[in-house]
Structure formats: C-alpha cells, structure tokens
C-alpha cells in the first residue's frame, strides 16, 4: 500500500512520517485496512504524524467530524502517540482555528516557505471539490496562507481546509476516487478544459512531487487509466 511504503521510506530517511488524511467513505476503507491485523504492524506508528486536509466546523465527537471518523476507523486501533495527531479544531471560531493550525504547521516544518508533507491523501466530490476547496470559493485563490476558514455558500457553512499551495508542495499526493456517480466529473477534471473555479481538483499539481490517481472501475468508466491506477475490489 502507498501509505505503508511511504511511511517506511520517510521514517528510514528522516526519522518521521508526516501524512495528511482525508475524510469520506473511500479513505475510511483505507484507514480500516491500515488498522487491521494484517497491516497494523507494518507501520512504525511511533514516528507517524497525522494531519488533516480539512474539517467541518463541528465538535470532534459529532457524526460529521472527519476527526471522529478517522479516530474510530484508524487512530483508536494503532499505537500512535496522542501528541502526533494534529487535529483541526472544528468546534472553535473558524478563523482562529485556521490560524492556530497554520501556526502549528509552521512550527512542525520549522518555518519553511511551505509545508513539505510526505504524503497527502485526497478524495474528490461529485462536484469536483477536494479537501474543502469547493467550486467558486475564496480558498481557491489563496496564495499566502497554509490553512483557511473557507465559506461554502452552497453549504451555508465554513470549512477548515489546507490551501492549494500547502497541498501542492507535498512529496506525494494520492487521490482516491470511487463510484459511478463521480465518473463524469473525473473525466472532466482529467481530460476536460481547464476550469479550476468549477473543478477545484484541477488545481492540485505538485510543485516537486508525485501525483497519483487511484480509482475503481466504476469511477474510471469514462476515463482511460492503466491497470496499475485501478483499485482492486476491496482494497481501496
């Protein structure tokens, strides 16, 4: 699995592994596999640092919380130090939470110009959004901040999210996309005209890193992919 291989390589090279996790049903299955008896012991969890790509503005025990989902599917089943889980505080004032999360990232990456995560996992919504970078929102045009509170008009709510540059400076970015409902949008993102205001996932282009799309056959039905890019059933 990409997660395990990336973790082993980063820990060997630099003594720690920084990974950004995504919310959603498809990543959840990945987390359940990582927490399973088959895979759990293959990651040096004591050297893993967990970050979040985005968060809903709800308490951590709320059913809609990305943190809650990730805790229940992964974190509560692996021996990761609590201080290595860097949660976005969705229950607090959104602007303050975004600022504090960015300050924490800047401390972790020792005031680098941009964060250099070892791995970022991303999903893609049926509207082409990724993280909480929704179509037509102000966060799509952010060039300086690492983290913002993004007002999403169609949801009538703020979302906390990493910004495009904060994502694009990662060493390795992996999109996980499943389901026939996303097939048309996936085709547009990868093969259609460039229109990132409508299709925010098009903005994710690594500055100096690897970008992969792992999709199932249903999502890929309108897009040509090599067999290696298709997720085997039950293993996404």
Coordinates of N, CA and C in Angstrom, one line a residue:
X1 N 0.8 -1.2 0.0 CA 0.0 0.0 0.0 C 0.9 1.2 0.0
X2 N 0.4 2.3 -0.7 CA 1.2 3.5 -0.7 C 1.5 4.1 0.6
X3 N 0.5 4.1 1.5 CA 0.7 4.6 2.9 C 1.9 3.9 3.6
X4 N 1.9 2.6 3.6 CA 2.9 1.8 4.3 C 4.3 2.1 3.7
X5 N 4.3 2.0 2.4 CA 5.6 2.2 1.7 C 6.2 3.6 1.9
X6 N 5.3 4.6 1.9 CA 5.7 6.0 2.1 C 6.2 6.2 3.5
X7 N 5.5 5.6 4.5 CA 5.9 5.7 5.9 C 7.2 5.1 6.1
X8 N 7.4 3.9 5.6 CA 8.7 3.2 5.8 C 9.9 4.0 5.3
X9 N 9.7 4.5 4.0 CA 10.7 5.3 3.4 C 11.1 6.5 4.2
X10 N 10.0 7.3 4.6 CA 10.2 8.5 5.3 C 10.9 8.3 6.6
X11 N 10.4 7.3 7.4 CA 11.0 7.1 8.7 C 12.5 6.7 8.6
X12 N 12.8 5.9 7.6 CA 14.2 5.4 7.4 C 15.0 6.6 7.0
X13 N 14.5 7.5 6.2 CA 15.3 8.7 5.7 C 15.4 9.8 6.7
X14 N 14.3 10.1 7.4 CA 14.3 11.3 8.2 C 13.8 11.1 9.6
X15 N 13.4 9.9 10.0 CA 13.0 9.6 11.3 C 11.6 9.9 11.7
X16 N 10.8 10.4 10.7 CA 9.4 10.7 11.0 C 8.6 10.7 9.6
X17 N 7.3 10.5 9.7 CA 6.5 10.4 8.5 C 5.3 11.4 8.8
X18 N 5.2 12.4 7.9 CA 4.0 13.3 8.0 C 3.0 13.0 6.9
X19 N 1.8 12.8 7.3 CA 0.8 12.4 6.4 C -0.5 13.2 6.7
X20 N -1.1 13.6 5.6 CA -2.4 14.3 5.7 C -3.5 13.3 5.3
X21 N -4.5 13.2 6.1 CA -5.6 12.3 5.9 C -6.9 13.1 5.4
X22 N -7.7 12.4 4.6 CA -8.9 12.9 4.1 C -10.1 12.3 4.8
X23 N -11.2 13.0 4.7 CA -12.5 12.4 5.2 C -13.1 11.7 4.0
X24 N -14.3 11.1 4.3 CA -15.1 10.5 3.2 C -15.1 9.0 3.3
X25 N -16.0 8.4 2.6 CA -16.2 6.9 2.6 C -15.0 6.1 2.0
X26 N -14.5 6.6 0.9 CA -13.4 5.9 0.3 C -12.1 5.8 1.1
X27 N -11.6 7.0 1.7 CA -10.5 6.9 2.6 C -10.8 6.1 3.8
X28 N -12.0 6.1 4.3 CA -12.3 5.3 5.5 C -11.9 3.9 5.3
X29 N -12.2 3.3 4.2 CA -11.8 1.9 3.9 C -10.3 1.7 4.0
X30 N -9.6 2.7 3.5 CA -8.1 2.6 3.7 C -7.7 2.6 5.1
X31 N -8.3 3.4 5.9 CA -7.9 3.5 7.3 C -8.3 2.2 8.1
X32 N -9.4 1.6 7.7 CA -9.8 0.3 8.3 C -8.8 -0.8 8.0
X33 N -8.3 -0.7 6.8 CA -7.3 -1.7 6.4 C -6.0 -1.5 7.1
X34 N -5.6 -0.2 7.2 CA -4.3 0.1 7.9 C -4.4 -0.3 9.4
X35 N -5.6 -0.3 10.0 CA -5.8 -0.7 11.4 C -6.0 -2.2 11.6
X36 N -6.1 -2.9 10.5 CA -6.4 -4.3 10.6 C -5.2 -5.1 11.0
X37 N -5.4 -6.3 11.5 CA -4.3 -7.1 12.0 C -3.3 -7.4 10.9
X38 N -3.8 -7.5 9.7 CA -2.9 -7.8 8.5 C -1.8 -6.7 8.3
X39 N -2.2 -5.4 8.5 CA -1.4 -4.3 8.1 C -0.8 -3.5 9.3
X40 N -1.5 -3.5 10.4 CA -1.2 -2.6 11.5 C 0.3 -2.6 11.9
X41 N 0.9 -3.7 12.0 CA 2.3 -3.9 12.5 C 3.3 -3.5 11.4
X42 N 2.9 -3.1 10.2 CA 3.8 -2.8 9.1 C 4.2 -1.3 9.1
X43 N 3.6 -0.5 10.0 CA 3.9 0.9 10.0 C 4.5 1.2 11.4
X44 N 5.6 2.0 11.4 CA 6.2 2.5 12.7 C 5.4 3.6 13.3
X45 N 4.3 3.3 13.9 CA 3.3 4.4 14.3 C 3.9 5.4 15.3
X46 N 4.9 5.0 16.0 CA 5.6 5.9 17.0 C 6.2 7.1 16.3
X47 N 6.5 6.9 15.0 CA 7.2 8.0 14.2 C 6.3 8.7 13.2
X48 N 4.9 8.4 13.3 CA 4.0 8.9 12.3 C 3.3 10.2 12.9
X49 N 3.2 11.2 12.1 CA 2.4 12.4 12.5 C 1.3 12.6 11.6
X50 N 0.1 12.6 12.1 CA -1.2 12.7 11.4 C -1.7 14.1 11.3
X51 N -1.9 14.6 10.1 CA -2.5 15.9 9.9 C -3.8 15.7 9.1
X52 N -4.6 16.8 9.0 CA -5.9 16.7 8.4 C -6.0 17.7 7.2
X53 N -6.5 17.2 6.1 CA -6.7 18.1 4.9 C -7.8 19.1 5.1
X54 N -8.8 18.7 5.8 CA -9.9 19.7 6.0 C -10.8 19.2 7.2
X55 N -11.7 20.0 7.7 CA -12.5 19.6 8.8 C -13.8 20.4 8.7
X56 N -14.9 19.8 9.1 CA -16.2 20.5 9.2 C -16.1 21.3 10.6
X57 N -16.9 22.3 10.6 CA -16.9 23.1 11.9 C -17.9 22.6 12.8
X58 N -17.5 21.4 13.4 CA -18.4 20.7 14.4 C -17.4 20.2 15.5
X59 N -18.0 19.8 16.6 CA -17.1 19.2 17.7 C -16.6 17.9 17.2
X60 N -15.5 17.4 17.9 CA -14.8 16.2 17.4 C -15.6 14.9 17.6
X61 N -16.7 15.0 18.4 CA -17.5 13.8 18.6 C -18.7 13.8 17.7
X62 N -18.9 14.8 16.9 CA -20.0 15.0 16.0 C -20.0 13.9 14.9
X63 N -21.1 13.4 14.5 CA -21.1 12.4 13.4 C -20.5 12.9 12.1
X64 N -20.5 14.2 11.8 CA -19.9 14.7 10.6 C -18.4 15.0 10.7
X65 N -17.9 14.9 11.9 CA -16.5 15.2 12.1 C -15.5 14.3 11.3
X66 N -14.6 14.8 10.5 CA -13.6 14.0 9.9 C -12.7 13.3 11.0
X67 N -12.4 14.1 12.0 CA -11.6 13.5 13.1 C -12.2 12.3 13.7
X68 N -13.5 12.4 14.0 CA -14.2 11.3 14.6 C -14.1 10.1 13.7
X69 N -14.4 10.2 12.4 CA -14.3 9.1 11.5 C -13.0 8.5 11.5
X70 N -11.9 9.3 11.4 CA -10.6 8.8 11.4 C -10.1 8.2 12.7
X71 N -10.6 8.7 13.8 CA -10.3 8.1 15.1 C -10.9 6.8 15.2
X72 N -12.2 6.7 14.8 CA -12.9 5.4 15.0 C -12.4 4.3 14.1
X73 N -12.0 4.7 12.9 CA -11.5 3.7 11.9 C -10.1 3.4 11.9
X74 N -9.2 4.3 12.5 CA -7.8 4.1 12.5 C -7.1 4.4 13.8
X75 N -7.2 5.6 14.3 CA -6.4 6.1 15.4 C -6.6 5.3 16.7
X76 N -7.8 4.9 16.9 CA -8.0 4.2 18.2 C -7.6 2.7 18.1
X77 N -7.0 2.3 17.0 CA -6.6 0.9 16.8 C -5.1 0.8 16.6
X78 N -4.4 1.9 16.6 CA -2.9 1.8 16.3 C -2.2 2.5 17.4
X79 N -0.9 2.1 17.7 CA -0.2 2.7 18.8 C 0.5 4.0 18.4
X80 N -0.3 5.0 18.0 CA 0.3 6.3 17.7 C 0.2 7.2 18.9
X81 N 1.3 7.9 19.2 CA 1.3 8.9 20.3 C 0.2 10.0 20.1
X82 N -0.5 10.3 21.1 CA -1.6 11.3 21.0 C -1.1 12.6 20.5
X83 N 0.1 13.0 20.9 CA 0.7 14.3 20.5 C 1.1 14.3 19.1
X84 N 1.0 13.2 18.4 CA 1.3 13.1 17.0 C 0.1 13.2 16.1
X85 N -1.1 13.4 16.7 CA -2.3 13.6 16.0 C -2.7 15.0 16.0
X86 N -2.5 15.7 14.9 CA -2.7 17.2 14.9 C -4.0 17.5 14.3
X87 N -5.0 17.6 15.2 CA -6.4 17.8 14.9 C -6.7 19.3 14.6
X88 N -7.6 19.5 13.5 CA -8.2 20.8 13.3 C -9.3 20.9 14.3
X89 N -9.4 22.1 15.0 CA -10.4 22.3 16.0 C -11.7 22.9 15.4
X90 N -12.5 22.0 14.9 CA -13.7 22.4 14.2 C -14.8 23.0 15.1
X91 N -14.6 22.8 16.4 CA -15.6 23.4 17.4 C -15.3 24.8 17.7
X92 N -14.2 25.4 17.4 CA -13.8 26.7 17.8 C -14.2 27.7 16.6
X93 N -13.9 29.0 16.9 CA -14.1 30.0 15.8 C -13.3 29.6 14.6
X94 N -13.9 29.6 13.4 CA -13.2 29.0 12.2 C -11.9 29.8 11.9
X95 N -12.0 31.1 11.9 CA -10.8 31.9 11.6 C -9.7 31.6 12.5
X96 N -10.0 31.6 13.8 CA -9.0 31.3 14.9 C -8.4 29.9 14.7
X97 N -9.3 29.0 14.5 CA -8.8 27.6 14.3 C -7.9 27.4 13.1
X98 N -8.2 28.1 12.0 CA -7.3 28.1 10.8 C -6.0 28.7 11.1
X99 N -6.0 29.8 11.8 CA -4.7 30.5 12.2 C -3.9 29.6 13.1
X100 N -4.5 29.0 14.1 CA -3.7 28.2 15.0 C -3.2 26.9 14.4
X101 N -4.0 26.4 13.5 CA -3.5 25.2 12.8 C -2.3 25.5 11.9
X102 N -2.4 26.7 11.2 CA -1.2 27.1 10.4 C 0.0 27.3 11.3
X103 N -0.2 27.9 12.4 CA 1.0 28.2 13.3 C 1.6 26.8 13.8
X104 N 0.7 25.8 14.0 CA 1.3 24.5 14.4 C 2.0 23.9 13.2
X105 N 1.5 24.0 12.0 CA 2.3 23.5 10.9 C 3.6 24.2 10.7
X106 N 3.6 25.5 10.8 CA 4.8 26.3 10.6 C 5.9 25.9 11.7
X107 N 5.4 25.6 12.9 CA 6.4 25.1 13.9 C 6.9 23.7 13.5
X108 N 6.0 22.9 13.1 CA 6.4 21.5 12.7 C 7.4 21.5 11.6
X109 N 7.2 22.3 10.6 CA 8.1 22.4 9.4 C 9.1 23.5 9.6
X110 N 9.3 24.0 10.8 CA 10.4 24.9 11.1 C 10.4 26.1 10.2
X111 N 9.2 26.7 10.1 CA 9.1 28.0 9.3 C 9.6 27.9 7.9
X112 N 9.4 26.7 7.2 CA 9.7 26.6 5.8 C 8.7 27.5 5.0
X113 N 9.0 27.8 3.8 CA 8.2 28.7 3.0 C 6.8 28.0 2.8
X114 N 6.8 26.7 2.6 CA 5.6 25.9 2.5 C 5.8 24.6 3.2
X115 N 4.7 23.9 3.6 CA 4.9 22.6 4.3 C 5.3 21.6 3.2
X116 N 6.1 20.6 3.7 CA 6.5 19.5 2.8 C 6.0 18.2 3.4
X117 N 4.7 17.9 3.3 CA 4.2 16.6 3.8 C 4.8 15.5 2.9
X118 N 5.0 14.4 3.6 CA 5.5 13.2 2.9 C 4.4 12.6 2.0
X119 N 3.2 12.6 2.5 CA 2.0 12.0 1.8 C 0.8 12.8 2.1
X120 N 0.0 13.0 1.1 CA -1.4 13.6 1.3 C -2.4 12.7 0.6
X121 N -3.4 12.3 1.3 CA -4.5 11.5 0.7 C -5.6 12.5 0.5
X122 N -6.2 12.4 -0.7 CA -7.3 13.3 -1.1 C -8.4 12.5 -1.7
X123 N -9.7 13.0 -1.4 CA -10.8 12.4 -2.2 C -11.3 13.5 -3.2
X124 N -12.3 13.2 -3.9 CA -12.9 14.1 -4.8 C -14.4 14.0 -4.8
X125 N -15.1 15.1 -4.6 CA -16.6 15.1 -4.5 C -17.2 15.0 -5.9
X126 N -18.4 14.8 -6.0 CA -19.2 14.7 -7.3 C -19.2 16.1 -8.0
X127 N -18.9 17.1 -7.3 CA -18.8 18.5 -7.9 C -17.4 18.9 -8.2
X128 N -16.4 18.0 -8.0 CA -15.0 18.2 -8.4 C -14.2 18.9 -7.3
X129 N -14.8 19.0 -6.1 CA -14.0 19.6 -5.0 C -13.1 18.6 -4.4
X130 N -12.1 19.1 -3.7 CA -11.2 18.2 -2.9 C -10.8 18.9 -1.7
X131 N -10.5 18.2 -0.6 CA -10.4 18.8 0.7 C -11.7 19.6 0.9
X132 N -11.6 20.8 1.4 CA -12.8 21.7 1.4 C -12.5 22.9 0.5
X133 N -12.0 22.6 -0.7 CA -11.8 23.5 -1.7 C -12.9 23.3 -2.7
X134 N -14.0 24.1 -2.4 CA -15.3 23.9 -3.2 C -15.3 24.9 -4.4
X135 N -16.1 24.5 -5.4 CA -16.2 25.4 -6.6 C -16.6 26.8 -6.2
X136 N -15.9 27.8 -6.8 CA -16.3 29.2 -6.7 C -15.9 29.8 -5.3
X137 N -15.2 29.1 -4.4 CA -15.0 29.7 -3.1 C -13.6 30.4 -3.1
X138 N -13.5 31.3 -2.1 CA -12.3 32.2 -2.0 C -11.0 31.4 -1.8
X139 N -11.1 30.2 -1.1 CA -9.9 29.5 -0.9 C -9.2 29.1 -2.1
X140 N -9.9 29.0 -3.2 CA -9.2 28.5 -4.5 C -8.2 29.5 -4.9
X141 N -8.3 30.8 -4.5 CA -7.4 31.8 -5.0 C -6.4 32.3 -3.9
X142 N -6.4 31.6 -2.8 CA -5.5 31.9 -1.7 C -4.0 31.5 -2.1
X143 N -3.1 32.5 -2.0 CA -1.7 32.3 -2.4 C -0.7 32.4 -1.3
X144 N -1.2 32.8 -0.1 CA -0.2 33.0 1.0 C -0.4 32.1 2.2
X145 N -1.7 32.0 2.6 CA -2.0 31.2 3.8 C -1.8 29.7 3.6
X146 N -1.5 28.9 4.6 CA -1.4 27.5 4.5 C -2.8 26.8 4.8
X147 N -3.5 27.5 5.7 CA -4.8 27.0 6.2 C -5.8 28.1 6.2
X148 N -7.0 27.9 5.8 CA -8.1 29.0 5.8 C -9.4 28.4 6.3
X149 N -10.2 29.3 6.8 CA -11.6 29.0 7.0 C -12.4 29.4 5.8
X150 N -12.9 28.5 5.0 CA -13.5 28.7 3.7 C -15.0 28.7 3.8
X151 N -15.6 29.8 3.5 CA -17.1 29.9 3.5 C -17.6 29.2 2.2
X152 N -18.4 28.2 2.4 CA -19.0 27.4 1.3 C -20.5 27.8 1.2
X153 N -20.8 28.6 0.2 CA -22.2 29.2 0.2 C -23.2 28.1 0.0
X154 N -22.9 27.1 -0.8 CA -23.9 26.0 -1.1 C -24.2 25.2 0.2
X155 N -23.3 25.2 1.1 CA -23.5 24.5 2.4 C -23.9 25.4 3.5
X156 N -23.8 26.8 3.3 CA -24.1 27.8 4.3 C -23.3 27.5 5.5
X157 N -22.0 27.2 5.3 CA -21.1 26.9 6.5 C -19.7 27.2 6.1
X158 N -18.9 27.4 7.2 CA -17.4 27.4 7.0 C -16.9 26.0 7.0
X159 N -15.8 25.8 6.3 CA -15.0 24.6 6.4 C -13.5 25.0 6.6
X160 N -12.8 24.3 7.4 CA -11.4 24.5 7.6 C -10.7 23.6 6.5
X161 N -9.7 24.2 5.9 CA -9.0 23.4 4.8 C -7.6 23.9 4.6
X162 N -6.7 22.9 4.2 CA -5.4 23.3 3.6 C -5.7 24.1 2.3
X163 N -4.8 25.0 2.0 CA -4.9 25.7 0.7 C -4.2 24.9 -0.4
X164 N -4.4 25.4 -1.6 CA -3.8 24.7 -2.8 C -2.3 24.7 -2.7
X165 N -1.6 25.8 -2.4 CA -0.2 25.7 -2.3 C 0.3 24.8 -1.2
X166 N -0.4 24.8 -0.1 CA 0.0 23.9 1.0 C -0.1 22.4 0.7
X167 N -1.0 22.1 -0.2 CA -1.1 20.7 -0.7 C -0.1 20.4 -1.8
X168 N 0.1 21.4 -2.7 CA 0.9 21.1 -3.9 C 2.4 21.0 -3.6
X169 N 2.9 21.4 -2.4 CA 4.3 21.3 -2.1 C 4.6 19.9 -1.4
X170 N 3.6 19.0 -1.3 CA 3.8 17.7 -0.8 C 4.7 16.9 -1.7
X171 N 5.4 15.9 -1.0 CA 6.2 15.0 -1.8 C 5.4 14.0 -2.6
X172 N 4.2 13.6 -2.1 CA 3.4 12.6 -2.8 C 2.0 12.9 -2.5
X173 N 1.2 13.0 -3.5 CA -0.3 13.2 -3.4 C -1.0 12.1 -4.0
X174 N -2.0 11.5 -3.3 CA -2.8 10.4 -3.9 C -4.2 10.8 -3.8
X175 N -4.9 10.8 -4.9 CA -6.4 10.9 -5.0 C -7.0 9.5 -4.9
X176 N -8.0 9.3 -4.1 CA -8.8 8.1 -4.1 C -10.2 8.4 -4.5
X177 N -10.6 7.8 -5.6 CA -11.9 8.2 -6.2 C -12.7 6.9 -6.5
X178 N -13.9 6.7 -6.0 CA -14.6 5.5 -6.3 C -16.1 5.9 -6.6
X179 N -16.7 5.0 -7.4 CA -18.2 5.1 -7.7 C -18.5 5.7 -9.0
X180 N -19.6 5.2 -9.6 CA -20.0 5.6 -10.9 C -20.5 7.1 -10.9
X181 N -21.0 7.5 -9.7 CA -21.5 8.9 -9.6 C -20.4 10.0 -9.9
X182 N -19.2 9.6 -9.8 CA -18.1 10.5 -10.0 C -17.4 10.4 -11.3
X183 N -17.9 9.5 -12.2 CA -17.2 9.1 -13.4 C -17.2 10.3 -14.4
X184 N -18.3 11.0 -14.6 CA -18.3 12.2 -15.5 C -17.4 13.3 -15.0
X185 N -17.5 13.6 -13.7 CA -16.7 14.7 -13.1 C -15.2 14.3 -13.2
X186 N -14.8 13.1 -12.9 CA -13.4 12.7 -13.0 C -12.9 12.8 -14.4
X187 N -13.7 12.5 -15.4 CA -13.3 12.7 -16.8 C -13.1 14.2 -17.1
X188 N -14.0 15.0 -16.6 CA -13.8 16.5 -16.8 C -12.6 17.0 -16.1
X189 N -12.3 16.6 -14.9 CA -11.1 17.0 -14.2 C -9.8 16.7 -14.9
X190 N -9.8 15.4 -15.4 CA -8.5 14.9 -16.0 C -8.4 15.3 -17.5
X191 N -9.5 15.3 -18.2 CA -9.5 15.4 -19.7 C -10.2 16.6 -20.3
X192 N -11.0 17.3 -19.5 CA -11.8 18.4 -20.0 C -11.0 19.7 -20.0
X193 N -11.6 20.7 -20.5 CA -10.9 22.1 -20.5 C -10.6 22.4 -19.0
X194 N -9.5 23.2 -18.9 CA -9.1 23.6 -17.5 C -10.1 24.7 -17.0
X195 N -10.7 24.5 -15.9 CA -11.7 25.4 -15.3 C -11.7 25.2 -13.8
X196 N -10.6 25.5 -13.1 CA -10.5 25.2 -11.7 C -11.5 25.9 -10.8
X197 N -12.1 27.0 -11.2 CA -13.1 27.6 -10.4 C -14.3 26.7 -10.3
X198 N -14.5 25.9 -11.4 CA -15.7 24.9 -11.4 C -15.2 23.6 -10.9
X199 N -13.9 23.2 -11.2 CA -13.4 21.9 -10.9 C -12.1 22.1 -10.1
X200 N -12.2 22.3 -8.8 CA -11.1 22.6 -8.0 C -10.0 21.6 -8.0
X201 N -10.3 20.3 -8.2 CA -9.3 19.2 -8.2 C -8.3 19.4 -9.2
X202 N -8.6 20.2 -10.3 CA -7.6 20.5 -11.3 C -6.4 21.4 -10.8
X203 N -6.7 22.0 -9.6 CA -5.6 22.9 -9.1 C -4.5 22.1 -8.4
X204 N -4.7 20.8 -8.1 CA -3.7 20.0 -7.4 C -2.7 19.5 -8.4
X205 N -1.6 20.2 -8.5 CA -0.5 19.9 -9.4 C 0.8 20.0 -8.5
X206 N 1.5 19.0 -8.2 CA 2.6 19.1 -7.3 C 3.7 20.0 -7.9
X207 N 4.3 20.7 -7.0 CA 5.4 21.6 -7.4 C 6.7 20.8 -7.7
X208 N 7.0 19.8 -6.8 CA 8.1 18.9 -6.9 C 7.8 17.6 -6.2
X209 N 6.9 16.9 -6.8 CA 6.4 15.7 -6.1 C 5.6 14.8 -7.1
X210 N 5.1 13.7 -6.5 CA 4.4 12.7 -7.3 C 2.9 12.9 -7.1
X211 N 2.1 12.8 -8.2 CA 0.7 12.8 -8.1 C 0.1 11.5 -8.7
X212 N -0.7 10.8 -7.9 CA -1.3 9.6 -8.4 C -2.8 9.7 -8.2
X213 N -3.5 9.0 -9.1 CA -5.0 8.9 -9.1 C -5.3 7.4 -8.9
X214 N -5.8 7.0 -7.8 CA -6.2 5.6 -7.7 C -7.8 5.6 -7.7
X215 N -8.3 4.9 -8.7 CA -9.8 4.9 -8.9 C -10.3 3.5 -9.1
X216 N -11.6 3.3 -8.8 CA -12.2 2.0 -9.2 C -12.7 2.0 -10.6
X217 N -13.1 0.9 -11.1 CA -13.6 0.8 -12.5 C -14.8 1.6 -12.7
X218 N -15.7 1.7 -11.7 CA -16.9 2.5 -11.9 C -16.6 4.0 -12.1
X219 N -15.7 4.5 -11.3 CA -15.3 5.9 -11.5 C -14.5 6.2 -12.8
X220 N -13.8 5.1 -13.2 CA -12.9 5.3 -14.4 C -13.6 5.0 -15.7
X221 N -14.9 4.7 -15.7 CA -15.5 4.2 -16.9 C -15.5 5.2 -18.1
X222 N -15.3 6.5 -17.8 CA -15.3 7.4 -18.9 C -13.9 8.0 -19.1
X223 N -12.9 7.4 -18.4 CA -11.6 7.9 -18.5 C -10.6 6.8 -18.7
X224 N -9.6 6.9 -19.5 CA -8.6 5.9 -19.7 C -7.6 5.9 -18.6
X225 N -7.4 4.7 -18.0 CA -6.4 4.5 -16.9 C -5.6 3.3 -17.2
X226 N -4.3 3.2 -16.8 CA -3.6 2.0 -16.8 C -4.1 1.1 -15.7
X227 N -3.9 -0.2 -15.9 CA -4.4 -1.2 -14.8 C -3.8 -0.9 -13.5
X228 N -2.6 -0.3 -13.4 CA -2.0 0.0 -12.1 C -2.7 1.1 -11.3
X229 N -3.4 1.9 -12.1 CA -4.1 3.0 -11.4 C -5.5 2.6 -10.9
X230 N -5.9 1.4 -11.2 CA -7.3 1.0 -10.8 C -7.2 0.3 -9.4
X231 N -8.1 0.6 -8.5 CA -8.1 0.0 -7.2 C -8.7 -1.4 -7.3
X232 N -8.0 -2.4 -6.8 CA -8.6 -3.8 -6.8 C -9.8 -3.8 -5.9
X233 N -10.8 -4.5 -6.2 CA -12.0 -4.5 -5.4 C -11.7 -4.9 -3.9
X234 N -12.2 -4.2 -3.0 CA -12.0 -4.5 -1.6 C -10.7 -4.0 -1.0
X235 N -9.8 -3.3 -1.8 CA -8.5 -2.9 -1.4 C -8.3 -1.4 -1.4
X236 N -9.4 -0.6 -1.7 CA -9.2 0.8 -1.8 C -9.3 1.4 -0.4

